[in-house]
mmCIF file of C-alpha atoms (C1' of nucleotides) in Angstrom:
data_model
loop_
_atom_site.group_PDB
_atom_site.id
_atom_site.type_symbol
_atom_site.label_atom_id
_atom_site.label_comp_id
_atom_site.label_asym_id
_atom_site.label_seq_id
_atom_site.Cartn_x
_atom_site.Cartn_y
_atom_site.Cartn_z
ATOM 1 C CA MET A 1 0.000 0.000 0.000
ATOM 2 C CA ALA A 2 2.853 2.392 0.691
ATOM 3 C CA LEU A 3 4.183 1.887 -2.814
ATOM 4 C CA LEU A 4 0.744 2.281 -4.321
ATOM 5 C CA GLY A 5 0.325 5.443 -2.295
ATOM 6 C CA LEU A 6 3.595 6.853 -3.568
ATOM 7 C CA LEU A 7 2.519 5.959 -7.081
ATOM 8 C CA ASP A 8 -0.666 7.919 -6.506
ATOM 9 C CA ARG A 9 1.369 11.107 -6.458
ATOM 10 C CA GLU A 10 2.361 10.733 -10.097
ATOM 11 C CA PRO A 11 3.400 8.040 -12.571
ATOM 12 C CA SER A 12 6.914 6.948 -11.741
ATOM 13 C CA HIS A 13 9.606 4.416 -12.418
ATOM 14 C CA GLY A 14 10.312 1.567 -10.058
ATOM 15 C CA TYR A 15 13.675 3.018 -9.297
ATOM 16 C CA ASP A 16 12.256 6.325 -8.116
ATOM 17 C CA LEU A 17 9.595 4.662 -6.059
ATOM 18 C CA LYS A 18 12.240 2.680 -4.253
ATOM 19 C CA ARG A 19 14.217 5.836 -3.575
ATOM 20 C CA ASP A 20 11.218 7.644 -2.219
ATOM 21 C CA TYR A 21 10.084 4.717 -0.151
ATOM 22 C CA ASP A 22 13.520 4.444 1.412
ATOM 23 C CA ALA A 23 13.682 8.161 2.023
ATOM 24 C CA TYR A 24 10.311 8.480 3.707
ATOM 25 C CA PHE A 25 9.541 5.077 5.115
ATOM 26 C CA GLY A 26 12.663 2.964 4.887
ATOM 27 C CA ARG A 27 14.484 4.411 7.875
ATOM 28 C CA GLY A 28 17.312 1.946 7.970
ATOM 29 C CA ARG A 29 15.331 -0.775 6.221
ATOM 30 C CA PRO A 30 15.640 -0.039 2.517
ATOM 31 C CA LEU A 31 13.517 -2.133 0.193
ATOM 32 C CA PRO A 32 15.415 -4.465 -2.102
ATOM 33 C CA PHE A 33 14.852 -3.613 -5.740
ATOM 34 C CA SER A 34 13.665 -7.070 -6.462
ATOM 35 C CA GLN A 35 10.875 -6.623 -4.000
ATOM 36 C CA VAL A 36 9.829 -3.321 -5.463
ATOM 37 C CA TYR A 37 9.526 -4.733 -8.941
ATOM 38 C CA ALA A 38 7.827 -7.860 -7.675
ATOM 39 C CA THR A 39 5.295 -5.725 -5.856
ATOM 40 C CA LEU A 40 4.740 -3.496 -8.862
ATOM 41 C CA GLY A 41 4.202 -6.618 -10.930
ATOM 42 C CA ARG A 42 1.535 -7.768 -8.507
ATOM 43 C CA LEU A 43 -0.127 -4.372 -8.516
ATOM 44 C CA ALA A 44 -0.246 -4.517 -12.297
ATOM 45 C CA ARG A 45 -1.547 -8.077 -12.235
ATOM 46 C CA ASP A 46 -4.325 -7.003 -9.908
ATOM 47 C CA GLY A 47 -5.329 -4.022 -11.973
ATOM 48 C CA LYS A 48 -4.109 -1.416 -9.502
ATOM 49 C CA ALA A 49 -1.398 -0.098 -11.817
ATOM 50 C CA VAL A 50 -0.356 -0.352 -15.426
ATOM 51 C CA ILE A 51 3.134 -0.870 -16.760
ATOM 52 C CA GLY A 52 4.134 1.447 -19.571
ATOM 53 C CA GLU A 53 6.221 0.522 -22.583
ATOM 54 C CA ALA A 54 9.966 0.360 -22.138
ATOM 55 C CA GLU A 55 11.328 3.797 -22.912
ATOM 56 C CA SER A 56 14.882 3.925 -24.112
ATOM 57 C CA GLY A 57 16.134 7.408 -23.447
ATOM 58 C CA ALA A 58 19.372 8.436 -21.882
ATOM 59 C CA GLY A 59 20.453 5.484 -19.814
ATOM 60 C CA PRO A 60 19.062 2.005 -19.647
ATOM 61 C CA ASP A 61 15.471 1.230 -20.558
ATOM 62 C CA ARG A 62 12.946 2.219 -17.977
ATOM 63 C CA LYS A 63 9.263 1.606 -17.554
ATOM 64 C CA ARG A 64 6.783 4.058 -16.246
ATOM 65 C CA TYR A 65 4.193 2.719 -13.836
ATOM 66 C CA THR A 66 0.867 4.475 -13.584
ATOM 67 C CA ILE A 67 -1.829 4.006 -10.998
ATOM 68 C CA THR A 68 -5.300 3.086 -12.288
ATOM 69 C CA GLU A 69 -8.665 4.346 -11.118
ATOM 70 C CA GLU A 70 -9.084 1.129 -9.175
ATOM 71 C CA GLY A 71 -5.747 1.706 -7.525
ATOM 72 C CA LYS A 72 -6.638 5.270 -6.675
ATOM 73 C CA SER A 73 -9.843 4.299 -4.987
ATOM 74 C CA GLU A 74 -8.063 1.580 -3.085
ATOM 75 C CA VAL A 75 -5.620 4.131 -1.726
ATOM 76 C CA GLU A 76 -8.519 6.402 -0.889
ATOM 77 C CA VAL A 77 -10.252 3.700 1.103
ATOM 78 C CA TRP A 78 -7.049 2.649 2.803
ATOM 79 C CA LEU A 79 -6.286 6.200 3.902
ATOM 80 C CA ALA A 80 -9.770 6.725 5.272
ATOM 81 C CA GLU A 81 -9.743 3.511 7.291
ATOM 82 C CA PRO A 82 -8.008 3.291 10.634
ATOM 83 C CA ILE A 83 -5.513 0.525 11.133
ATOM 84 C CA LEU A 84 -6.737 -2.437 13.126
ATOM 85 C CA PRO A 85 -5.761 -1.470 16.666
ATOM 86 C CA GLU A 86 -3.836 -4.231 18.446
ATOM 87 C CA PRO A 87 -6.064 -7.088 17.447
ATOM 88 C CA HIS A 88 -3.453 -9.782 17.921
ATOM 89 C CA PHE A 89 -3.426 -10.241 21.601
ATOM 90 C CA GLN A 90 -0.015 -11.774 21.308
ATOM 91 C CA THR A 91 3.440 -10.650 22.160
ATOM 92 C CA GLU A 92 6.866 -12.161 22.178
ATOM 93 C CA LEU A 93 7.488 -10.679 25.602
ATOM 94 C CA PHE A 94 4.590 -12.666 26.962
ATOM 95 C CA VAL A 95 5.641 -15.873 25.227
ATOM 96 C CA LYS A 96 9.076 -15.626 26.736
ATOM 97 C CA VAL A 97 7.773 -15.039 30.212
ATOM 98 C CA VAL A 98 5.353 -17.936 30.030
ATOM 99 C CA LEU A 99 7.935 -20.305 28.604
ATOM 100 C CA SER A 100 10.403 -19.238 31.267
ATOM 101 C CA LEU A 101 7.894 -20.194 33.906
ATOM 102 C CA MET A 102 7.011 -23.470 32.219
ATOM 103 C CA LEU A 103 10.619 -24.478 31.890
ATOM 104 C CA GLY A 104 11.540 -23.440 35.380
ATOM 105 C CA ARG A 105 13.798 -20.609 34.276
ATOM 106 C CA PRO A 106 14.027 -17.397 36.259
ATOM 107 C CA ALA A 107 11.374 -15.297 34.573
ATOM 108 C CA GLU A 108 12.144 -12.373 36.803
ATOM 109 C CA GLU A 109 15.717 -12.219 35.587
ATOM 110 C CA TYR A 110 14.495 -12.248 32.042
ATOM 111 C CA LEU A 111 12.228 -9.315 32.749
ATOM 112 C CA ASP A 112 15.111 -7.413 34.305
ATOM 113 C CA VAL A 113 17.323 -8.016 31.302
ATOM 114 C CA GLN A 114 14.544 -6.885 29.063
ATOM 115 C CA ARG A 115 14.047 -3.732 31.059
ATOM 116 C CA THR A 116 17.712 -2.897 30.722
ATOM 117 C CA ALA A 117 17.619 -3.456 26.978
ATOM 118 C CA HIS A 118 14.591 -1.238 26.669
ATOM 119 C CA LEU A 119 16.193 1.539 28.644
ATOM 120 C CA ALA A 120 19.282 1.367 26.453
ATOM 121 C CA ARG A 121 17.188 1.583 23.324
ATOM 122 C CA MET A 122 15.322 4.528 24.783
ATOM 123 C CA ARG A 123 18.568 6.370 25.193
ATOM 124 C CA GLU A 124 19.427 5.657 21.571
ATOM 125 C CA LEU A 125 16.090 6.943 20.383
ATOM 126 C CA THR A 126 16.440 10.037 22.488
ATOM 127 C CA ASP A 127 19.724 10.696 20.739
ATOM 128 C CA VAL A 128 18.184 10.236 17.325
ATOM 129 C CA LYS A 129 15.491 12.711 18.282
ATOM 130 C CA GLN A 130 18.066 15.367 19.085
ATOM 131 C CA LYS A 131 19.687 15.460 15.717
ATOM 132 C CA GLY A 132 16.996 14.605 13.211
ATOM 133 C CA GLY A 133 14.199 16.448 11.522
ATOM 134 C CA VAL A 134 10.496 16.210 12.239
ATOM 135 C CA VAL A 135 10.254 12.762 10.672
ATOM 136 C CA ASP A 136 12.962 11.265 12.815
ATOM 137 C CA MET A 137 11.508 12.916 15.826
ATOM 138 C CA LEU A 138 8.045 11.501 15.288
ATOM 139 C CA LEU A 139 9.346 8.031 14.615
ATOM 140 C CA ALA A 140 11.592 8.174 17.647
ATOM 141 C CA ASP A 141 8.719 9.331 19.797
ATOM 142 C CA HIS A 142 6.585 6.512 18.550
ATOM 143 C CA GLY A 143 9.270 4.093 19.610
ATOM 144 C CA LEU A 144 9.735 5.818 22.932
ATOM 145 C CA PHE A 145 6.053 5.733 23.794
ATOM 146 C CA HIS A 146 5.882 2.051 23.001
ATOM 147 C CA LEU A 147 9.012 1.227 24.918
ATOM 148 C CA GLU A 148 7.558 3.000 27.873
ATOM 149 C CA ALA A 149 4.381 0.983 27.455
ATOM 150 C CA ASP A 150 6.470 -2.172 27.541
ATOM 151 C CA LEU A 151 8.215 -1.006 30.695
ATOM 152 C CA CYS A 152 4.879 -0.528 32.400
ATOM 153 C CA TRP A 153 3.843 -3.986 31.315
ATOM 154 C CA ILE A 154 7.088 -5.480 32.544
ATOM 155 C CA ASP A 155 6.541 -3.991 35.992
ATOM 156 C CA LEU A 156 2.980 -5.193 36.093
ATOM 157 C CA THR A 157 3.972 -8.661 34.994
ATOM 158 C CA GLU A 158 6.724 -8.892 37.535
ATOM 159 C CA ALA A 159 4.187 -8.112 40.211
ATOM 160 C CA ARG A 160 1.921 -10.870 38.941
ATOM 161 C CA LEU A 161 4.495 -13.545 38.249
ATOM 162 C CA ALA A 162 3.299 -15.812 41.026
ATOM 163 C CA ALA A 163 -0.299 -15.760 39.837
ATOM 164 C CA LEU A 164 0.789 -16.321 36.258
ATOM 165 C CA ALA A 165 2.994 -19.233 37.230
ATOM 166 C CA GLU A 166 0.038 -20.854 38.872
ATOM 167 C CA GLU A 167 -2.164 -20.437 35.830
ATOM 168 C CA VAL A 168 0.309 -21.858 33.325
ATOM 169 C CA ALA A 169 1.353 -24.725 35.530
ATOM 170 C CA ALA A 170 -2.102 -26.273 35.242
ATOM 171 C CA MET B 1 10.705 -20.709 18.951
ATOM 172 C CA ALA B 2 7.443 -20.985 20.850
ATOM 173 C CA LEU B 3 6.913 -24.489 19.523
ATOM 174 C CA LEU B 4 10.476 -25.448 20.288
ATOM 175 C CA GLY B 5 10.015 -24.061 23.772
ATOM 176 C CA LEU B 6 6.896 -26.119 24.320
ATOM 177 C CA LEU B 7 8.756 -29.149 23.058
ATOM 178 C CA ASP B 8 11.441 -28.464 25.638
ATOM 179 C CA ARG B 9 8.969 -29.402 28.367
ATOM 180 C CA GLU B 10 8.763 -32.999 27.195
ATOM 181 C CA PRO B 11 8.654 -35.010 23.978
ATOM 182 C CA SER B 12 5.258 -34.566 22.411
ATOM 183 C CA HIS B 13 3.134 -35.166 19.334
ATOM 184 C CA GLY B 14 2.437 -32.430 16.850
ATOM 185 C CA TYR B 15 -1.183 -32.502 17.756
ATOM 186 C CA ASP B 16 -0.540 -31.819 21.422
ATOM 187 C CA LEU B 17 1.883 -29.053 20.659
ATOM 188 C CA LYS B 18 -0.719 -27.340 18.558
ATOM 189 C CA ARG B 19 -3.253 -27.639 21.364
ATOM 190 C CA ASP B 20 -0.884 -26.196 23.908
ATOM 191 C CA TYR B 21 0.251 -23.441 21.622
ATOM 192 C CA ASP B 22 -3.337 -22.435 20.973
ATOM 193 C CA ALA B 23 -4.185 -22.602 24.655
ATOM 194 C CA TYR B 24 -1.302 -20.490 25.872
ATOM 195 C CA PHE B 25 -0.310 -18.327 22.963
ATOM 196 C CA GLY B 26 -2.984 -18.650 20.294
ATOM 197 C CA ARG B 27 -5.530 -16.322 21.867
ATOM 198 C CA GLY B 28 -7.928 -16.260 18.963
ATOM 199 C CA ARG B 29 -5.255 -17.104 16.426
ATOM 200 C CA PRO B 30 -4.948 -20.876 16.433
ATOM 201 C CA LEU B 31 -2.120 -22.316 14.404
ATOM 202 C CA PRO B 32 -3.139 -24.330 11.360
ATOM 203 C CA PHE B 33 -2.011 -27.933 11.616
ATOM 204 C CA SER B 34 -0.168 -27.643 8.379
ATOM 205 C CA GLN B 35 1.979 -24.965 9.880
ATOM 206 C CA VAL B 36 2.719 -26.952 12.979
ATOM 207 C CA TYR B 37 3.919 -29.974 11.063
ATOM 208 C CA ALA B 38 5.802 -27.839 8.581
ATOM 209 C CA THR B 39 7.572 -26.096 11.437
ATOM 210 C CA LEU B 40 8.365 -29.357 13.188
ATOM 211 C CA GLY B 41 9.743 -30.635 9.912
ATOM 212 C CA ARG B 42 12.002 -27.612 9.692
ATOM 213 C CA LEU B 43 13.134 -28.015 13.280
ATOM 214 C CA ALA B 44 14.025 -31.624 12.526
ATOM 215 C CA ARG B 45 15.788 -30.629 9.331
ATOM 216 C CA ASP B 46 17.875 -28.120 11.261
ATOM 217 C CA GLY B 47 18.811 -30.567 13.981
ATOM 218 C CA LYS B 48 16.757 -28.889 16.706
ATOM 219 C CA ALA B 49 14.402 -31.849 17.102
ATOM 220 C CA VAL B 50 14.138 -35.456 16.041
ATOM 221 C CA ILE B 51 11.085 -37.213 14.683
ATOM 222 C CA GLY B 52 10.326 -40.544 16.291
ATOM 223 C CA GLU B 53 9.056 -43.629 14.505
ATOM 224 C CA ALA B 54 5.380 -43.794 13.706
ATOM 225 C CA GLU B 55 3.674 -45.463 16.635
ATOM 226 C CA SER B 56 0.494 -47.256 15.779
ATOM 227 C CA GLY B 57 -1.445 -47.572 18.973
ATOM 228 C CA ALA B 58 -5.058 -46.850 19.570
ATOM 229 C CA GLY B 59 -6.050 -44.448 16.831
ATOM 230 C CA PRO B 60 -4.096 -43.315 13.828
ATOM 231 C CA ASP B 61 -0.330 -43.370 13.721
ATOM 232 C CA ARG B 62 1.368 -40.646 15.652
ATOM 233 C CA LYS B 63 4.928 -39.487 15.855
ATOM 234 C CA ARG B 64 6.695 -38.309 18.907
ATOM 235 C CA TYR B 65 8.940 -35.290 18.458
ATOM 236 C CA THR B 66 11.860 -34.852 20.812
ATOM 237 C CA ILE B 67 14.044 -31.802 21.278
ATOM 238 C CA THR B 68 17.774 -32.282 20.797
ATOM 239 C CA GLU B 69 20.618 -30.861 22.842
ATOM 240 C CA GLU B 70 21.130 -28.275 20.140
ATOM 241 C CA GLY B 71 17.482 -27.361 20.387
ATOM 242 C CA LYS B 72 17.653 -27.108 24.136
ATOM 243 C CA SER B 73 20.576 -24.760 24.077
ATOM 244 C CA GLU B 74 18.869 -22.666 21.436
ATOM 245 C CA VAL B 75 15.860 -22.265 23.687
ATOM 246 C CA GLU B 76 18.178 -21.446 26.563
ATOM 247 C CA VAL B 77 19.864 -18.683 24.607
ATOM 248 C CA TRP B 78 16.585 -17.363 23.304
ATOM 249 C CA LEU B 79 15.115 -17.147 26.782
ATOM 250 C CA ALA B 80 18.133 -15.378 28.178
ATOM 251 C CA GLU B 81 18.209 -12.780 25.415
ATOM 252 C CA PRO B 82 15.927 -9.803 25.462
ATOM 253 C CA ILE B 83 13.835 -9.172 22.392
ATOM 254 C CA LEU B 84 15.123 -6.469 20.104
ATOM 255 C CA PRO B 85 13.346 -3.396 21.423
ATOM 256 C CA GLU B 86 11.573 -1.453 18.677
ATOM 257 C CA PRO B 87 14.374 -1.502 16.178
ATOM 258 C CA HIS B 88 12.174 -0.972 13.162
ATOM 259 C CA PHE B 89 11.527 2.698 13.279
ATOM 260 C CA GLN B 90 8.539 2.138 11.094
ATOM 261 C CA THR B 91 4.843 2.218 11.667
ATOM 262 C CA GLU B 92 1.759 2.008 9.546
ATOM 263 C CA LEU B 93 0.284 4.925 11.427
ATOM 264 C CA PHE B 94 3.163 7.084 10.287
ATOM 265 C CA VAL B 95 2.967 5.860 6.706
ATOM 266 C CA LYS B 96 -0.685 6.750 6.542
ATOM 267 C CA VAL B 97 -0.157 10.206 7.949
ATOM 268 C CA VAL B 98 2.696 10.976 5.570
ATOM 269 C CA LEU B 99 0.830 9.681 2.553
ATOM 270 C CA SER B 100 -2.235 11.661 3.550
ATOM 271 C CA LEU B 101 -0.125 14.798 3.571
ATOM 272 C CA MET B 102 1.578 13.940 0.290
ATOM 273 C CA LEU B 103 -1.710 13.273 -1.442
ATOM 274 C CA GLY B 104 -3.426 16.323 -0.029
ATOM 275 C CA ARG B 105 -5.874 14.335 2.076
ATOM 276 C CA PRO B 106 -6.973 15.564 5.482
ATOM 277 C CA ALA B 107 -4.437 13.907 7.739
ATOM 278 C CA GLU B 108 -6.060 15.371 10.786
ATOM 279 C CA GLU B 109 -9.318 13.595 10.047
ATOM 280 C CA TYR B 110 -7.463 10.361 9.663
ATOM 281 C CA LEU B 111 -5.862 10.812 13.046
ATOM 282 C CA ASP B 112 -9.241 11.506 14.582
ATOM 283 C CA VAL B 113 -10.726 8.368 13.080
ATOM 284 C CA GLN B 114 -7.790 6.407 14.340
ATOM 285 C CA ARG B 115 -8.174 7.794 17.815
ATOM 286 C CA THR B 116 -11.792 6.735 17.874
ATOM 287 C CA ALA B 117 -10.913 3.226 16.731
ATOM 288 C CA HIS B 118 -8.260 2.976 19.411
ATOM 289 C CA LEU B 119 -10.635 4.090 22.113
ATOM 290 C CA ALA B 120 -13.178 1.524 21.014
ATOM 291 C CA ARG B 121 -10.593 -1.209 21.098
ATOM 292 C CA MET B 122 -9.524 -0.083 24.542
ATOM 293 C CA ARG B 123 -13.046 -0.552 25.785
ATOM 294 C CA GLU B 124 -13.076 -4.065 24.339
ATOM 295 C CA LEU B 125 -9.819 -4.921 26.020
ATOM 296 C CA THR B 126 -11.039 -3.528 29.305
ATOM 297 C CA ASP B 127 -14.011 -5.863 29.039
ATOM 298 C CA VAL B 128 -11.792 -8.839 28.328
ATOM 299 C CA LYS B 129 -9.780 -7.971 31.383
ATOM 300 C CA GLN B 130 -12.820 -8.112 33.606
ATOM 301 C CA LYS B 131 -13.768 -11.650 32.838
ATOM 302 C CA GLY B 132 -10.553 -13.496 32.115
ATOM 303 C CA GLY B 133 -7.797 -15.039 34.167
ATOM 304 C CA VAL B 134 -4.326 -13.717 34.745
ATOM 305 C CA VAL B 135 -3.242 -14.518 31.201
ATOM 306 C CA ASP B 136 -6.045 -12.578 29.581
ATOM 307 C CA MET B 137 -5.452 -9.754 31.948
ATOM 308 C CA LEU B 138 -1.778 -9.461 31.153
ATOM 309 C CA LEU B 139 -2.372 -9.649 27.422
ATOM 310 C CA ALA B 140 -5.145 -7.099 27.630
ATOM 311 C CA ASP B 141 -2.953 -4.788 29.651
ATOM 312 C CA HIS B 142 -0.203 -5.112 27.114
ATOM 313 C CA GLY B 143 -2.628 -4.053 24.431
ATOM 314 C CA LEU B 144 -3.980 -1.230 26.561
ATOM 315 C CA PHE B 145 -0.561 0.207 27.314
ATOM 316 C CA HIS B 146 0.346 0.170 23.655
ATOM 317 C CA LEU B 147 -2.922 1.688 22.568
ATOM 318 C CA GLU B 148 -2.358 4.448 25.058
ATOM 319 C CA ALA B 149 1.116 4.918 23.634
ATOM 320 C CA ASP B 150 -0.413 5.288 20.189
ATOM 321 C CA LEU B 151 -2.875 7.829 21.509
ATOM 322 C CA CYS B 152 -0.055 9.924 22.889
ATOM 323 C CA TRP B 153 1.693 9.711 19.569
ATOM 324 C CA ILE B 154 -1.442 10.679 17.704
ATOM 325 C CA ASP B 155 -1.799 13.811 19.809
ATOM 326 C CA LEU B 156 1.823 14.705 19.350
ATOM 327 C CA THR B 157 1.612 14.157 15.619
ATOM 328 C CA GLU B 158 -1.503 16.233 15.291
ATOM 329 C CA ALA B 159 0.328 19.062 16.986
ATOM 330 C CA ARG B 160 3.205 18.739 14.532
ATOM 331 C CA LEU B 161 1.276 18.187 11.336
ATOM 332 C CA ALA B 162 2.254 21.496 9.848
ATOM 333 C CA ALA B 163 5.965 20.921 10.383
ATOM 334 C CA LEU B 164 5.674 17.402 9.033
ATOM 335 C CA ALA B 165 3.801 18.549 5.946
ATOM 336 C CA GLU B 166 6.607 20.942 5.225
ATOM 337 C CA GLU B 167 9.262 18.260 5.541
ATOM 338 C CA VAL B 168 7.565 15.742 3.278
ATOM 339 C CA ALA B 169 6.595 18.255 0.665
ATOM 340 C CA ALA B 170 10.257 18.799 -0.209
ATOM 341 C "C1'" DC C 1 41.064 5.004 -21.742
ATOM 342 C "C1'" DG C 2 39.768 2.184 -17.597
ATOM 343 C "C1'" DG C 3 37.058 1.694 -13.800
ATOM 344 C "C1'" DA C 4 33.789 3.397 -10.309
ATOM 345 C "C1'" DA C 5 29.409 4.662 -9.263
ATOM 346 C "C1'" DC C 6 24.790 5.575 -10.622
ATOM 347 C "C1'" DT C 7 20.377 4.473 -13.245
ATOM 348 C "C1'" DA C 8 17.172 0.689 -14.202
ATOM 349 C "C1'" DT C 9 15.237 -3.895 -14.431
ATOM 350 C "C1'" DT C 10 15.022 -8.893 -14.276
ATOM 351 C "C1'" DG C 11 15.654 -13.888 -12.991
ATOM 352 C "C1'" DA C 12 16.280 -17.593 -10.040
ATOM 353 C "C1'" DC C 13 15.799 -19.256 -5.642
ATOM 354 C "C1'" DT C 14 14.485 -20.089 -0.654
ATOM 355 C "C1'" DA C 15 11.572 -19.561 3.268
ATOM 356 C "C1'" DT C 16 7.423 -18.764 5.607
ATOM 357 C "C1'" DG C 17 2.376 -18.290 6.067
ATOM 358 C "C1'" DG C 18 -1.784 -20.076 5.397
ATOM 359 C "C1'" DG C 19 -5.555 -22.717 3.004
ATOM 360 C "C1'" DT C 20 -7.801 -27.057 1.326
ATOM 361 C "C1'" DA C 21 -8.170 -31.787 0.775
ATOM 362 C "C1'" DT C 22 -7.447 -36.330 2.248
ATOM 363 C "C1'" DA C 23 -6.318 -40.353 4.793
ATOM 364 C "C1'" DC C 24 -6.935 -43.341 8.586
ATOM 365 C "C1'" DC C 25 -8.594 -44.913 13.063
ATOM 366 C "C1'" DA C 26 -11.674 -44.653 17.219
ATOM 367 C "C1'" DT C 27 -15.693 -43.728 19.754
ATOM 368 C "C1'" DC C 28 -20.234 -42.556 20.670
ATOM 369 C "C1'" DA C 29 -25.107 -41.218 19.452
ATOM 370 C "C1'" DG C 30 -28.950 -42.587 16.914
ATOM 371 C "C1'" DC D 1 -25.134 -50.584 11.568
ATOM 372 C "C1'" DT D 2 -24.470 -45.738 10.193
ATOM 373 C "C1'" DG D 3 -22.864 -41.417 10.530
ATOM 374 C "C1'" DA D 4 -20.886 -37.642 13.118
ATOM 375 C "C1'" DT D 5 -17.098 -36.085 15.859
ATOM 376 C "C1'" DG D 6 -12.473 -35.996 17.362
ATOM 377 C "C1'" DG D 7 -7.546 -37.381 17.082
ATOM 378 C "C1'" DT D 8 -3.433 -37.473 14.046
ATOM 379 C "C1'" DA D 9 -0.776 -36.634 10.106
ATOM 380 C "C1'" DT D 10 0.329 -35.637 5.317
ATOM 381 C "C1'" DA D 11 0.175 -33.666 0.600
ATOM 382 C "C1'" DC D 12 -0.682 -29.933 -2.346
ATOM 383 C "C1'" DC D 13 -1.232 -25.314 -3.530
ATOM 384 C "C1'" DC D 14 -0.478 -20.360 -3.721
ATOM 385 C "C1'" DA D 15 1.098 -15.770 -2.021
ATOM 386 C "C1'" DT D 16 4.402 -12.860 0.028
ATOM 387 C "C1'" DA D 17 9.151 -11.759 1.972
ATOM 388 C "C1'" DG D 18 13.570 -11.586 1.130
ATOM 389 C "C1'" DT D 19 18.334 -12.681 -0.885
ATOM 390 C "C1'" DC D 20 21.659 -12.739 -4.564
ATOM 391 C "C1'" DA D 21 23.297 -12.214 -8.784
ATOM 392 C "C1'" DA D 22 23.109 -10.845 -13.833
ATOM 393 C "C1'" DT D 23 22.605 -7.429 -17.320
ATOM 394 C "C1'" DA D 24 23.244 -3.051 -19.439
ATOM 395 C "C1'" DG D 25 23.718 1.642 -20.391
ATOM 396 C "C1'" DT D 26 25.603 6.349 -18.372
ATOM 397 C "C1'" DT D 27 28.453 9.679 -16.362
ATOM 398 C "C1'" DC D 28 32.355 11.210 -14.309
ATOM 399 C "C1'" DC D 29 36.973 10.954 -12.359
ATOM 400 C "C1'" DG D 30 41.752 10.405 -12.836
#
DNA sequence: CGGAACTATTGACTATGGGTATACCATCAG
DNA sequence: CTGATGGTATACCCATAGTCAATAGTTCCG
């Protein structure tokens, strides 16, 4: 959807889309080219975009991808809809705690280690916030809020370890 | 890793592992059998588990899977290590906001819709908390903390929309 | 002129997720 | 006896994620 959204700005080449994606959304996780073209191929297959003829200008051949009406309305709908808020009810943190208890490992130690790791990451994000623009700041804050949420949960879980141990022992 | 962890309790059949996984970690997302057996196959392939002979007792044949020493130490390491805290620096929320701005859609409205959806989900989770055991409570609280984190971020982002719009317009 | 580095796309391959269908046996309700 | 339900496992199938390498023209530097 992010690629389709970028394509909704104007017809573009795969190469440019990848650049823009990386610039705005990649943040240390650039898309591989192969994935970009694979995705564009799927979008075309599904009628969300059309692939233009190969244009041989200056440089190697390039193809211009254009969003279709169907694609546009899909973006429209996607932007109007909220994301599904936390429907999963699952978390690796929780799995580790429960397995620690089941296997007789010290779950409390694990939680302490995790707290330390979170605090370290929070310091990193705080640094990033200092020297970036608005984008970096917002992303860092998102991370910080969620790390703080995890810290709260870790404290709560530590307080309830005994009760939890009882429930998973059964 | 969750399956391998469950297998670390005692040698078991795929069927039982699936049941236990669903009971403890599935929470409305039961694993398909095909995935369980595929995963066990991979674990065996990678030397983390061994597949016993087919035992034909009462009922259809069943195979007992046993964790290996290598598997055990992998679980050990995994349990001792903290999870990577928020390394991604990416979020669908952010993508939607940025694309809204790029495409000239009302990003503020989107944020409002999202806030409403989050609040609704928070009420659901609060309900779940009331009537479940410790497990449900902890999972619900995890969700609640993170939803609250998102709400904070939504407010912050709304306050910075103008600055963000400027940065992504360039 | 030779070689980086950039623009631009494709192909082949692996892994994982998830669905459907099927087999086979047992038990219990009717 | 028949058929439904539950236990147990496998075989296919398809889609997406992700990796790596190949190809091929361009520009620019020394």
